[in-house]
Amino acid sequence: MTALYIPAIASVAAAIVTAILRNLGMEKGRFAAKMASSMLFCLTAFWAAAQREEMNAQAALMLGALVLGMVGDVVLGLDLFVDEKYRRFIFVLGGAPFFLGHLLYIVLLLSYGDVQWHLIALLPIVPMFFLLLNRFELIKLDRLMLPLAVYGLVLGAMMLATLSLSARGGQLGRWMRFPGILFAVSDASLFMNMFGQGPLKKMRPVLSFTVMVPYYAAQGMFALAVGWL
């Protein structure tokens, strides 16, 4: 099982390279590194599945969610290869697999029935964050405000689901402490990077890292968890 950490760590390392290449404007290299990151966390997941004695519904759903994440990575990675007027379309198109993947994560994690209802206060945190940024004109969402608020609720549900499962303890519980939070950090950074105005535009080199590293760390944790679901 220890060998599984190698592709998971390599996925995060490739994500760091992706952020560096994006900041350098080396888009072909950035896209290749991002695809390598995604393939590595999928490799981790399928390797973990191969080591199981038998599959169950939770592990199968986790594999499906990870594959959807890779599909979303491919589509979103095309953003700077298309005309600027199509970039919002690419963003929405690439966001759809992520949305479905998040729903799969939530369903499988909550299927264990260990919901910590006091954590329900996490649900509105991300939408409120977007609303505040929009209110102070740090981001400009226009017609995307409602769909991103809904997406934010899903991210809150992810945090609720992962932290609830972490309360079980054990190996699986330890891995579930962080992925939901890391997803929220990554996606919030993505939206700030794409729609940021004023001071947030100057932060784009930093946001490149806060988008990529938390996301691939979270996917790596979910991939490793396939072995314990």
PDB file of N, CA and C in Angstrom, residues 17-111:
ATOM      1  N   VAL A  17       4.383  22.134 -10.794  1.00  0.00           N
ATOM      2  CA  VAL A  17       5.001  22.456 -12.092  1.00  0.00           C
ATOM      3  C   VAL A  17       3.987  23.151 -12.994  1.00  0.00           C
ATOM      4  N   THR A  18       2.740  22.676 -12.964  1.00  0.00           N
ATOM      5  CA  THR A  18       1.677  23.288 -13.768  1.00  0.00           C
ATOM      6  C   THR A  18       1.514  24.763 -13.435  1.00  0.00           C
ATOM      7  N   ALA A  19       1.466  25.081 -12.143  1.00  0.00           N
ATOM      8  CA  ALA A  19       1.301  26.478 -11.719  1.00  0.00           C
ATOM      9  C   ALA A  19       2.487  27.332 -12.159  1.00  0.00           C
ATOM     10  N   ILE A  20       3.686  26.775 -12.023  1.00  0.00           N
ATOM     11  CA  ILE A  20       4.891  27.519 -12.436  1.00  0.00           C
ATOM     12  C   ILE A  20       4.851  27.814 -13.932  1.00  0.00           C
ATOM     13  N   LEU A  21       4.528  26.804 -14.732  1.00  0.00           N
ATOM     14  CA  LEU A  21       4.498  26.985 -16.183  1.00  0.00           C
ATOM     15  C   LEU A  21       3.400  27.956 -16.604  1.00  0.00           C
ATOM     16  N   ARG A  22       2.277  27.942 -15.898  1.00  0.00           N
ATOM     17  CA  ARG A  22       1.218  28.892 -16.222  1.00  0.00           C
ATOM     18  C   ARG A  22       1.700  30.311 -15.964  1.00  0.00           C
ATOM     19  N   ASN A  23       2.357  30.524 -14.841  1.00  0.00           N
ATOM     20  CA  ASN A  23       2.853  31.864 -14.529  1.00  0.00           C
ATOM     21  C   ASN A  23       3.920  32.329 -15.518  1.00  0.00           C
ATOM     22  N   LEU A  24       4.626  31.371 -16.115  1.00  0.00           N
ATOM     23  CA  LEU A  24       5.647  31.700 -17.114  1.00  0.00           C
ATOM     24  C   LEU A  24       5.054  31.854 -18.515  1.00  0.00           C
ATOM     25  N   GLY A  25       3.751  31.576 -18.646  1.00  0.00           N
ATOM     26  CA  GLY A  25       3.102  31.687 -19.947  1.00  0.00           C
ATOM     27  C   GLY A  25       3.410  30.539 -20.888  1.00  0.00           C
ATOM     28  N   MET A  26       3.908  29.431 -20.364  1.00  0.00           N
ATOM     29  CA  MET A  26       4.253  28.265 -21.195  1.00  0.00           C
ATOM     30  C   MET A  26       3.041  27.328 -21.218  1.00  0.00           C
ATOM     31  N   GLU A  27       2.068  27.667 -22.047  1.00  0.00           N
ATOM     32  CA  GLU A  27       0.761  27.022 -21.980  1.00  0.00           C
ATOM     33  C   GLU A  27       0.759  25.565 -22.427  1.00  0.00           C
ATOM     34  N   LYS A  28       1.541  25.226 -23.429  1.00  0.00           N
ATOM     35  CA  LYS A  28       1.579  23.826 -23.851  1.00  0.00           C
ATOM     36  C   LYS A  28       2.167  22.945 -22.753  1.00  0.00           C
ATOM     37  N   GLY A  29       3.239  23.433 -22.135  1.00  0.00           N
ATOM     38  CA  GLY A  29       3.837  22.699 -21.025  1.00  0.00           C
ATOM     39  C   GLY A  29       2.899  22.623 -19.842  1.00  0.00           C
ATOM     40  N   ARG A  30       2.203  23.731 -19.579  1.00  0.00           N
ATOM     41  CA  ARG A  30       1.237  23.773 -18.478  1.00  0.00           C
ATOM     42  C   ARG A  30       0.134  22.737 -18.679  1.00  0.00           C
ATOM     43  N   PHE A  31      -0.375  22.637 -19.912  1.00  0.00           N
ATOM     44  CA  PHE A  31      -1.444  21.685 -20.195  1.00  0.00           C
ATOM     45  C   PHE A  31      -0.944  20.250 -20.034  1.00  0.00           C
ATOM     46  N   ALA A  32       0.261  19.978 -20.518  1.00  0.00           N
ATOM     47  CA  ALA A  32       0.829  18.628 -20.406  1.00  0.00           C
ATOM     48  C   ALA A  32       1.040  18.243 -18.941  1.00  0.00           C
ATOM     49  N   ALA A  33       1.547  19.177 -18.133  1.00  0.00           N
ATOM     50  CA  ALA A  33       1.774  18.903 -16.715  1.00  0.00           C
ATOM     51  C   ALA A  33       0.458  18.670 -15.988  1.00  0.00           C
ATOM     52  N   LYS A  34      -0.559  19.449 -16.350  1.00  0.00           N
ATOM     53  CA  LYS A  34      -1.869  19.283 -15.715  1.00  0.00           C
ATOM     54  C   LYS A  34      -2.471  17.926 -16.059  1.00  0.00           C
ATOM     55  N   MET A  35      -2.345  17.507 -17.305  1.00  0.00           N
ATOM     56  CA  MET A  35      -2.857  16.198 -17.681  1.00  0.00           C
ATOM     57  C   MET A  35      -2.115  15.085 -16.948  1.00  0.00           C
ATOM     58  N   ALA A  36      -0.807  15.272 -16.764  1.00  0.00           N
ATOM     59  CA  ALA A  36      -0.028  14.276 -16.018  1.00  0.00           C
ATOM     60  C   ALA A  36      -0.527  14.190 -14.580  1.00  0.00           C
ATOM     61  N   SER A  37      -0.818  15.334 -13.959  1.00  0.00           N
ATOM     62  CA  SER A  37      -1.340  15.353 -12.586  1.00  0.00           C
ATOM     63  C   SER A  37      -2.631  14.561 -12.490  1.00  0.00           C
ATOM     64  N   SER A  38      -3.528  14.792 -13.441  1.00  0.00           N
ATOM     65  CA  SER A  38      -4.826  14.124 -13.412  1.00  0.00           C
ATOM     66  C   SER A  38      -4.692  12.622 -13.640  1.00  0.00           C
ATOM     67  N   MET A  39      -3.855  12.241 -14.591  1.00  0.00           N
ATOM     68  CA  MET A  39      -3.662  10.814 -14.844  1.00  0.00           C
ATOM     69  C   MET A  39      -3.029  10.119 -13.643  1.00  0.00           C
ATOM     70  N   LEU A  40      -2.170  10.839 -12.918  1.00  0.00           N
ATOM     71  CA  LEU A  40      -1.510  10.231 -11.768  1.00  0.00           C
ATOM     72  C   LEU A  40      -2.486   9.980 -10.619  1.00  0.00           C
ATOM     73  N   PHE A  41      -3.424  10.922 -10.369  1.00  0.00           N
ATOM     74  CA  PHE A  41      -4.352  10.615  -9.275  1.00  0.00           C
ATOM     75  C   PHE A  41      -5.334   9.515  -9.695  1.00  0.00           C
ATOM     76  N   CYS A  42      -5.669   9.442 -10.984  1.00  0.00           N
ATOM     77  CA  CYS A  42      -6.515   8.331 -11.440  1.00  0.00           C
ATOM     78  C   CYS A  42      -5.763   7.004 -11.348  1.00  0.00           C
ATOM     79  N   LEU A  43      -4.462   7.025 -11.701  1.00  0.00           N
ATOM     80  CA  LEU A  43      -3.639   5.821 -11.554  1.00  0.00           C
ATOM     81  C   LEU A  43      -3.616   5.366 -10.101  1.00  0.00           C
ATOM     82  N   THR A  44      -3.465   6.320  -9.180  1.00  0.00           N
ATOM     83  CA  THR A  44      -3.465   5.996  -7.754  1.00  0.00           C
ATOM     84  C   THR A  44      -4.763   5.296  -7.366  1.00  0.00           C
ATOM     85  N   ALA A  45      -5.893   5.846  -7.835  1.00  0.00           N
ATOM     86  CA  ALA A  45      -7.194   5.300  -7.468  1.00  0.00           C
ATOM     87  C   ALA A  45      -7.394   3.892  -8.017  1.00  0.00           C
ATOM     88  N   PHE A  46      -7.067   3.682  -9.285  1.00  0.00           N
ATOM     89  CA  PHE A  46      -7.293   2.360  -9.875  1.00  0.00           C
ATOM     90  C   PHE A  46      -6.305   1.333  -9.323  1.00  0.00           C
ATOM     91  N   TRP A  47      -5.123   1.778  -8.964  1.00  0.00           N
ATOM     92  CA  TRP A  47      -4.148   0.895  -8.318  1.00  0.00           C
ATOM     93  C   TRP A  47      -4.672   0.477  -6.939  1.00  0.00           C
ATOM     94  N   ALA A  48      -5.209   1.459  -6.202  1.00  0.00           N
ATOM     95  CA  ALA A  48      -5.795   1.148  -4.888  1.00  0.00           C
ATOM     96  C   ALA A  48      -6.968   0.180  -5.034  1.00  0.00           C
ATOM     97  N   ALA A  49      -7.787   0.379  -6.073  1.00  0.00           N
ATOM     98  CA  ALA A  49      -8.928  -0.515  -6.309  1.00  0.00           C
ATOM     99  C   ALA A  49      -8.457  -1.926  -6.628  1.00  0.00           C
ATOM    100  N   ALA A  50      -7.351  -2.034  -7.375  1.00  0.00           N
ATOM    101  CA  ALA A  50      -6.833  -3.347  -7.752  1.00  0.00           C
ATOM    102  C   ALA A  50      -6.333  -4.131  -6.540  1.00  0.00           C
ATOM    103  N   GLN A  51      -5.975  -3.420  -5.479  1.00  0.00           N
ATOM    104  CA  GLN A  51      -5.461  -4.086  -4.284  1.00  0.00           C
ATOM    105  C   GLN A  51      -6.574  -4.509  -3.315  1.00  0.00           C
ATOM    106  N   ARG A  52      -7.798  -4.089  -3.614  1.00  0.00           N
ATOM    107  CA  ARG A  52      -8.925  -4.496  -2.769  1.00  0.00           C
ATOM    108  C   ARG A  52      -9.260  -5.967  -3.008  1.00  0.00           C
ATOM    109  N   GLU A  53      -9.811  -6.598  -2.000  1.00  0.00           N
ATOM    110  CA  GLU A  53     -10.273  -7.975  -2.186  1.00  0.00           C
ATOM    111  C   GLU A  53     -11.521  -8.007  -3.051  1.00  0.00           C
ATOM    112  N   GLU A  54     -12.400  -7.017  -2.868  1.00  0.00           N
ATOM    113  CA  GLU A  54     -13.592  -6.904  -3.699  1.00  0.00           C
ATOM    114  C   GLU A  54     -14.044  -5.446  -3.741  1.00  0.00           C
ATOM    115  N   MET A  55     -14.759  -5.102  -4.803  1.00  0.00           N
ATOM    116  CA  MET A  55     -15.266  -3.745  -4.948  1.00  0.00           C
ATOM    117  C   MET A  55     -16.592  -3.607  -4.213  1.00  0.00           C
ATOM    118  N   ASN A  56     -16.888  -2.375  -3.804  1.00  0.00           N
ATOM    119  CA  ASN A  56     -18.211  -2.076  -3.267  1.00  0.00           C
ATOM    120  C   ASN A  56     -18.724  -0.797  -3.920  1.00  0.00           C
ATOM    121  N   ALA A  57     -19.940  -0.412  -3.591  1.00  0.00           N
ATOM    122  CA  ALA A  57     -20.559   0.740  -4.246  1.00  0.00           C
ATOM    123  C   ALA A  57     -19.789   2.028  -3.964  1.00  0.00           C
ATOM    124  N   GLN A  58     -19.323   2.191  -2.729  1.00  0.00           N
ATOM    125  CA  GLN A  58     -18.605   3.419  -2.378  1.00  0.00           C
ATOM    126  C   GLN A  58     -17.313   3.571  -3.173  1.00  0.00           C
ATOM    127  N   ALA A  59     -16.551   2.495  -3.293  1.00  0.00           N
ATOM    128  CA  ALA A  59     -15.301   2.556  -4.046  1.00  0.00           C
ATOM    129  C   ALA A  59     -15.576   2.832  -5.522  1.00  0.00           C
ATOM    130  N   ALA A  60     -16.632   2.214  -6.072  1.00  0.00           N
ATOM    131  CA  ALA A  60     -16.977   2.442  -7.474  1.00  0.00           C
ATOM    132  C   ALA A  60     -17.381   3.896  -7.712  1.00  0.00           C
ATOM    133  N   LEU A  61     -18.170   4.457  -6.782  1.00  0.00           N
ATOM    134  CA  LEU A  61     -18.562   5.863  -6.911  1.00  0.00           C
ATOM    135  C   LEU A  61     -17.350   6.786  -6.821  1.00  0.00           C
ATOM    136  N   MET A  62     -16.412   6.451  -5.938  1.00  0.00           N
ATOM    137  CA  MET A  62     -15.195   7.259  -5.815  1.00  0.00           C
ATOM    138  C   MET A  62     -14.401   7.236  -7.120  1.00  0.00           C
ATOM    139  N   LEU A  63     -14.272   6.079  -7.725  1.00  0.00           N
ATOM    140  CA  LEU A  63     -13.573   5.989  -9.006  1.00  0.00           C
ATOM    141  C   LEU A  63     -14.282   6.823 -10.066  1.00  0.00           C
ATOM    142  N   GLY A  64     -15.603   6.759 -10.094  1.00  0.00           N
ATOM    143  CA  GLY A  64     -16.359   7.549 -11.063  1.00  0.00           C
ATOM    144  C   GLY A  64     -16.157   9.036 -10.862  1.00  0.00           C
ATOM    145  N   ALA A  65     -16.159   9.478  -9.602  1.00  0.00           N
ATOM    146  CA  ALA A  65     -15.968  10.898  -9.315  1.00  0.00           C
ATOM    147  C   ALA A  65     -14.573  11.364  -9.727  1.00  0.00           C
ATOM    148  N   LEU A  66     -13.573  10.522  -9.506  1.00  0.00           N
ATOM    149  CA  LEU A  66     -12.202  10.880  -9.886  1.00  0.00           C
ATOM    150  C   LEU A  66     -12.047  10.980 -11.404  1.00  0.00           C
ATOM    151  N   VAL A  67     -12.689  10.068 -12.125  1.00  0.00           N
ATOM    152  CA  VAL A  67     -12.646  10.131 -13.590  1.00  0.00           C
ATOM    153  C   VAL A  67     -13.331  11.409 -14.089  1.00  0.00           C
ATOM    154  N   LEU A  68     -14.466  11.761 -13.475  1.00  0.00           N
ATOM    155  CA  LEU A  68     -15.139  13.014 -13.839  1.00  0.00           C
ATOM    156  C   LEU A  68     -14.225  14.212 -13.571  1.00  0.00           C
ATOM    157  N   GLY A  69     -13.465  14.140 -12.482  1.00  0.00           N
ATOM    158  CA  GLY A  69     -12.514  15.207 -12.198  1.00  0.00           C
ATOM    159  C   GLY A  69     -11.468  15.327 -13.292  1.00  0.00           C
ATOM    160  N   MET A  70     -10.979  14.201 -13.787  1.00  0.00           N
ATOM    161  CA  MET A  70      -9.991  14.237 -14.860  1.00  0.00           C
ATOM    162  C   MET A  70     -10.590  14.827 -16.133  1.00  0.00           C
ATOM    163  N   VAL A  71     -11.846  14.465 -16.432  1.00  0.00           N
ATOM    164  CA  VAL A  71     -12.517  15.025 -17.613  1.00  0.00           C
ATOM    165  C   VAL A  71     -12.633  16.545 -17.478  1.00  0.00           C
ATOM    166  N   GLY A  72     -13.029  17.011 -16.296  1.00  0.00           N
ATOM    167  CA  GLY A  72     -13.111  18.444 -16.063  1.00  0.00           C
ATOM    168  C   GLY A  72     -11.765  19.116 -16.224  1.00  0.00           C
ATOM    169  N   ASP A  73     -10.697  18.460 -15.759  1.00  0.00           N
ATOM    170  CA  ASP A  73      -9.345  19.007 -15.913  1.00  0.00           C
ATOM    171  C   ASP A  73      -8.985  19.212 -17.378  1.00  0.00           C
ATOM    172  N   VAL A  74      -9.319  18.225 -18.202  1.00  0.00           N
ATOM    173  CA  VAL A  74      -8.999  18.314 -19.631  1.00  0.00           C
ATOM    174  C   VAL A  74      -9.710  19.500 -20.262  1.00  0.00           C
ATOM    175  N   VAL A  75     -11.012  19.640 -19.983  1.00  0.00           N
ATOM    176  CA  VAL A  75     -11.788  20.716 -20.604  1.00  0.00           C
ATOM    177  C   VAL A  75     -11.312  22.084 -20.116  1.00  0.00           C
ATOM    178  N   LEU A  76     -11.155  22.236 -18.803  1.00  0.00           N
ATOM    179  CA  LEU A  76     -10.725  23.528 -18.269  1.00  0.00           C
ATOM    180  C   LEU A  76      -9.301  23.865 -18.699  1.00  0.00           C
ATOM    181  N   GLY A  77      -8.496  22.846 -18.939  1.00  0.00           N
ATOM    182  CA  GLY A  77      -7.130  23.085 -19.389  1.00  0.00           C
ATOM    183  C   GLY A  77      -7.042  23.692 -20.773  1.00  0.00           C
ATOM    184  N   LEU A  78      -8.153  23.672 -21.500  1.00  0.00           N
ATOM    185  CA  LEU A  78      -8.178  24.225 -22.859  1.00  0.00           C
ATOM    186  C   LEU A  78      -8.489  25.720 -22.873  1.00  0.00           C
ATOM    187  N   ASP A  79      -8.653  26.335 -21.689  1.00  0.00           N
ATOM    188  CA  ASP A  79      -9.158  27.708 -21.624  1.00  0.00           C
ATOM    189  C   ASP A  79      -8.342  28.708 -22.426  1.00  0.00           C
ATOM    190  N   LEU A  80      -7.020  28.616 -22.371  1.00  0.00           N
ATOM    191  CA  LEU A  80      -6.180  29.598 -23.063  1.00  0.00           C
ATOM    192  C   LEU A  80      -5.840  29.186 -24.495  1.00  0.00           C
ATOM    193  N   PHE A  81      -6.445  28.085 -24.953  1.00  0.00           N
ATOM    194  CA  PHE A  81      -6.239  27.663 -26.339  1.00  0.00           C
ATOM    195  C   PHE A  81      -7.436  28.030 -27.221  1.00  0.00           C
ATOM    196  N   VAL A  82      -8.438  28.676 -26.631  1.00  0.00           N
ATOM    197  CA  VAL A  82      -9.621  29.077 -27.390  1.00  0.00           C
ATOM    198  C   VAL A  82      -9.748  30.595 -27.369  1.00  0.00           C
ATOM    199  N   ASP A  83     -10.551  31.116 -28.294  1.00  0.00           N
ATOM    200  CA  ASP A  83     -10.808  32.557 -28.335  1.00  0.00           C
ATOM    201  C   ASP A  83     -11.411  33.010 -27.010  1.00  0.00           C
ATOM    202  N   GLU A  84     -11.049  34.221 -26.592  1.00  0.00           N
ATOM    203  CA  GLU A  84     -11.465  34.733 -25.289  1.00  0.00           C
ATOM    204  C   GLU A  84     -12.982  34.725 -25.110  1.00  0.00           C
ATOM    205  N   LYS A  85     -13.731  34.939 -26.191  1.00  0.00           N
ATOM    206  CA  LYS A  85     -15.188  34.990 -26.074  1.00  0.00           C
ATOM    207  C   LYS A  85     -15.796  33.629 -25.736  1.00  0.00           C
ATOM    208  N   TYR A  86     -15.003  32.553 -25.913  1.00  0.00           N
ATOM    209  CA  TYR A  86     -15.512  31.219 -25.601  1.00  0.00           C
ATOM    210  C   TYR A  86     -15.049  30.724 -24.236  1.00  0.00           C
ATOM    211  N   ARG A  87     -14.270  31.506 -23.518  1.00  0.00           N
ATOM    212  CA  ARG A  87     -13.670  31.008 -22.283  1.00  0.00           C
ATOM    213  C   ARG A  87     -14.683  30.773 -21.185  1.00  0.00           C
ATOM    214  N   ARG A  88     -15.703  31.596 -21.095  1.00  0.00           N
ATOM    215  CA  ARG A  88     -16.731  31.350 -20.081  1.00  0.00           C
ATOM    216  C   ARG A  88     -17.500  30.069 -20.409  1.00  0.00           C
ATOM    217  N   PHE A  89     -17.712  29.826 -21.710  1.00  0.00           N
ATOM    218  CA  PHE A  89     -18.378  28.588 -22.111  1.00  0.00           C
ATOM    219  C   PHE A  89     -17.534  27.382 -21.708  1.00  0.00           C
ATOM    220  N   ILE A  90     -16.214  27.461 -21.944  1.00  0.00           N
ATOM    221  CA  ILE A  90     -15.310  26.390 -21.553  1.00  0.00           C
ATOM    222  C   ILE A  90     -15.344  26.193 -20.040  1.00  0.00           C
ATOM    223  N   PHE A  91     -15.411  27.308 -19.312  1.00  0.00           N
ATOM    224  CA  PHE A  91     -15.465  27.236 -17.853  1.00  0.00           C
ATOM    225  C   PHE A  91     -16.714  26.484 -17.392  1.00  0.00           C
ATOM    226  N   VAL A  92     -17.859  26.818 -17.974  1.00  0.00           N
ATOM    227  CA  VAL A  92     -19.111  26.147 -17.603  1.00  0.00           C
ATOM    228  C   VAL A  92     -19.076  24.682 -18.036  1.00  0.00           C
ATOM    229  N   LEU A  93     -18.582  24.430 -19.250  1.00  0.00           N
ATOM    230  CA  LEU A  93     -18.520  23.063 -19.770  1.00  0.00           C
ATOM    231  C   LEU A  93     -17.602  22.195 -18.913  1.00  0.00           C
ATOM    232  N   GLY A  94     -16.468  22.763 -18.525  1.00  0.00           N
ATOM    233  CA  GLY A  94     -15.545  22.011 -17.679  1.00  0.00           C
ATOM    234  C   GLY A  94     -16.035  21.882 -16.248  1.00  0.00           C
ATOM    235  N   GLY A  95     -16.820  22.862 -15.794  1.00  0.00           N
ATOM    236  CA  GLY A  95     -17.334  22.809 -14.436  1.00  0.00           C
ATOM    237  C   GLY A  95     -18.385  21.741 -14.233  1.00  0.00           C
ATOM    238  N   ALA A  96     -19.086  21.361 -15.310  1.00  0.00           N
ATOM    239  CA  ALA A  96     -20.157  20.364 -15.189  1.00  0.00           C
ATOM    240  C   ALA A  96     -19.654  19.014 -14.671  1.00  0.00           C
ATOM    241  N   PRO A  97     -18.559  18.448 -15.220  1.00  0.00           N
ATOM    242  CA  PRO A  97     -18.064  17.184 -14.658  1.00  0.00           C
ATOM    243  C   PRO A  97     -17.634  17.318 -13.202  1.00  0.00           C
ATOM    244  N   PHE A  98     -17.026  18.468 -12.847  1.00  0.00           N
ATOM    245  CA  PHE A  98     -16.650  18.685 -11.450  1.00  0.00           C
ATOM    246  C   PHE A  98     -17.885  18.666 -10.558  1.00  0.00           C
ATOM    247  N   PHE A  99     -18.933  19.341 -11.011  1.00  0.00           N
ATOM    248  CA  PHE A  99     -20.175  19.399 -10.236  1.00  0.00           C
ATOM    249  C   PHE A  99     -20.730  17.999 -10.013  1.00  0.00           C
ATOM    250  N   LEU A 100     -20.785  17.210 -11.081  1.00  0.00           N
ATOM    251  CA  LEU A 100     -21.285  15.840 -10.959  1.00  0.00           C
ATOM    252  C   LEU A 100     -20.380  15.000 -10.061  1.00  0.00           C
ATOM    253  N   GLY A 101     -19.063  15.212 -10.208  1.00  0.00           N
ATOM    254  CA  GLY A 101     -18.124  14.489  -9.364  1.00  0.00           C
ATOM    255  C   GLY A 101     -18.306  14.824  -7.894  1.00  0.00           C
ATOM    256  N   HIS A 102     -18.507  16.107  -7.601  1.00  0.00           N
ATOM    257  CA  HIS A 102     -18.738  16.513  -6.215  1.00  0.00           C
ATOM    258  C   HIS A 102     -20.004  15.852  -5.669  1.00  0.00           C
ATOM    259  N   LEU A 103     -21.046  15.784  -6.486  1.00  0.00           N
ATOM    260  CA  LEU A 103     -22.283  15.142  -6.039  1.00  0.00           C
ATOM    261  C   LEU A 103     -22.043  13.665  -5.716  1.00  0.00           C
ATOM    262  N   LEU A 104     -21.232  13.004  -6.547  1.00  0.00           N
ATOM    263  CA  LEU A 104     -20.911  11.598  -6.270  1.00  0.00           C
ATOM    264  C   LEU A 104     -20.152  11.467  -4.957  1.00  0.00           C
ATOM    265  N   TYR A 105     -19.180  12.363  -4.738  1.00  0.00           N
ATOM    266  CA  TYR A 105     -18.442  12.332  -3.469  1.00  0.00           C
ATOM    267  C   TYR A 105     -19.391  12.464  -2.283  1.00  0.00           C
ATOM    268  N   ILE A 106     -20.294  13.440  -2.379  1.00  0.00           N
ATOM    269  CA  ILE A 106     -21.217  13.696  -1.270  1.00  0.00           C
ATOM    270  C   ILE A 106     -22.103  12.481  -1.007  1.00  0.00           C
ATOM    271  N   VAL A 107     -22.648  11.893  -2.086  1.00  0.00           N
ATOM    272  CA  VAL A 107     -23.531  10.734  -1.944  1.00  0.00           C
ATOM    273  C   VAL A 107     -22.796   9.579  -1.274  1.00  0.00           C
ATOM    274  N   LEU A 108     -21.592   9.275  -1.747  1.00  0.00           N
ATOM    275  CA  LEU A 108     -20.896   8.110  -1.197  1.00  0.00           C
ATOM    276  C   LEU A 108     -20.430   8.351   0.233  1.00  0.00           C
ATOM    277  N   LEU A 109     -20.007   9.571   0.544  1.00  0.00           N
ATOM    278  CA  LEU A 109     -19.533   9.852   1.898  1.00  0.00           C
ATOM    279  C   LEU A 109     -20.681   9.856   2.907  1.00  0.00           C
ATOM    280  N   LEU A 110     -21.818  10.425   2.488  1.00  0.00           N
ATOM    281  CA  LEU A 110     -22.968  10.461   3.395  1.00  0.00           C
ATOM    282  C   LEU A 110     -23.651   9.101   3.507  1.00  0.00           C
ATOM    283  N   SER A 111     -23.341   8.192   2.583  1.00  0.00           N
ATOM    284  CA  SER A 111     -23.955   6.865   2.632  1.00  0.00           C
ATOM    285  C   SER A 111     -23.537   6.086   3.877  1.00  0.00           C
TER     286      SER A 111
END
